[in-house]
């Protein structure tokens, strides 16, 4: 869809005093993205000729967030209210006929709702169309005063409610469509008649209605879409709804999610059919999961790429790593960044892997650290194997071939190579390359002393007998002394 006569204006200059934060309000996150990004994305489907973001508080950081998303920013300094913010944006709007105006703190709005708002504005030939919602608890929002079933006479801000107006449960979403030629003269008449001395965009709506211009209300089908985030509690509620929608979308795509309310999924995550996500899992960043995978309880995946039939056992962490078909990791595995585990690899409990490539069918099942390693296929890494990849200055590589066998509790001091089919004897500290098919053994030779243990026990027994006797005697003397 392309609407060349339309511009989008996002009001994002406010500080967000009620959040009690050093971060500008619109940069707070909900549903895995900053609020302002959520709003810009929702508007993309409108095909407007431009998207203008009015910035003020922490303008540099807000600009750095919105401009890469294709928006143009306009500085409002100081901030004299939502109506003033529109006046500041005027020049940037050029000759656009219509503007969809949104606050930067209501991120749940959906593209379909915005398209419908524009369509009804056009068909009613309105000066302003206000997206409203009917809610159980209207506190904190401007209330809609109706003229008729479709027309609005005014929007009254919470602080200016009179008499029984507080009971009105139709609220202003602060999302509007304006015919700009009508808006500017109306806005010029608005006075800062409120305790904050601000020019309210909401008051322009009353001016238009009083002049007899067409001001209509469009009631949002789902009132949750217009939730504004002024407080941390609002943010938590909006985040919860985003997460809920994301989980439902994945379930619709054929993913099983157990106890869904305990599972946190970022917006860009995808997962294939018949994958099962157990309770308490987090799927973050650009994680991509194939079909028939299982991610068990308490695991955290971020920017992980899982092919098909992968199992992540309970309480594992997988970051920025690629796991090919049939890989099994965990429980309690930690895959840090830059790993590639090829088909059928098994990484077991308390195994940490970093910047390593592990070949098909290779196993590292217990208590191991593999860092900067390149390991071939069908190799066995014994329990407690450590790649000593860091000498205090530089990271060094460990290269292990195919079908090698690293005995338990070995330390491989990098840079080092273990050839195809080679063995490393358990408990070795390997500092020299082990050739293919060879055995590397580097440990103290064992010596057995016959009869040593029983001799030791006899010595212990006679020593402790002597001790008891002296103790008895000394107790006797102390009693006497006390008397
Ligand atoms: C606003 C509406 C209220 C509506 C509610 C819905 C006004 C006067 N009130 O109240 O009717 O029910 O949203 O969420 O519009 N901003 C600027 N420059 C300014 C002031 C604000 O850019 O000078 C931006 C803020 O950054 C924010 C948006 O405008 O993104 C709305 O401001 P906010 O202070 O959140 O208004 P509300 O009290 O929520
Ligand atoms: Mg607000």
PDB file of C-alpha atoms and ligand atoms in Angstrom, residues 18 25 105 228-230, ligand 2:
ATOM      1  CA  UNK A  18       6.394   9.031  35.716  1.00  0.00           C
ATOM      2  CA  UNK A  25      10.576   7.195  27.762  1.00  0.00           C
ATOM      3  CA  UNK A 105       4.465   5.431  24.250  1.00  0.00           C
ATOM      4  CA  UNK A 228      -0.107   3.901  26.864  1.00  0.00           C
ATOM      5  CA  UNK A 229       3.017   3.392  28.953  1.00  0.00           C
ATOM      6  CA  UNK A 230       3.463   6.175  31.476  1.00  0.00           C
TER       7      UNK A 230
HETATM    8 MG1  LIG B   2       1.450   8.770  27.660  1.00  0.00          MG
END
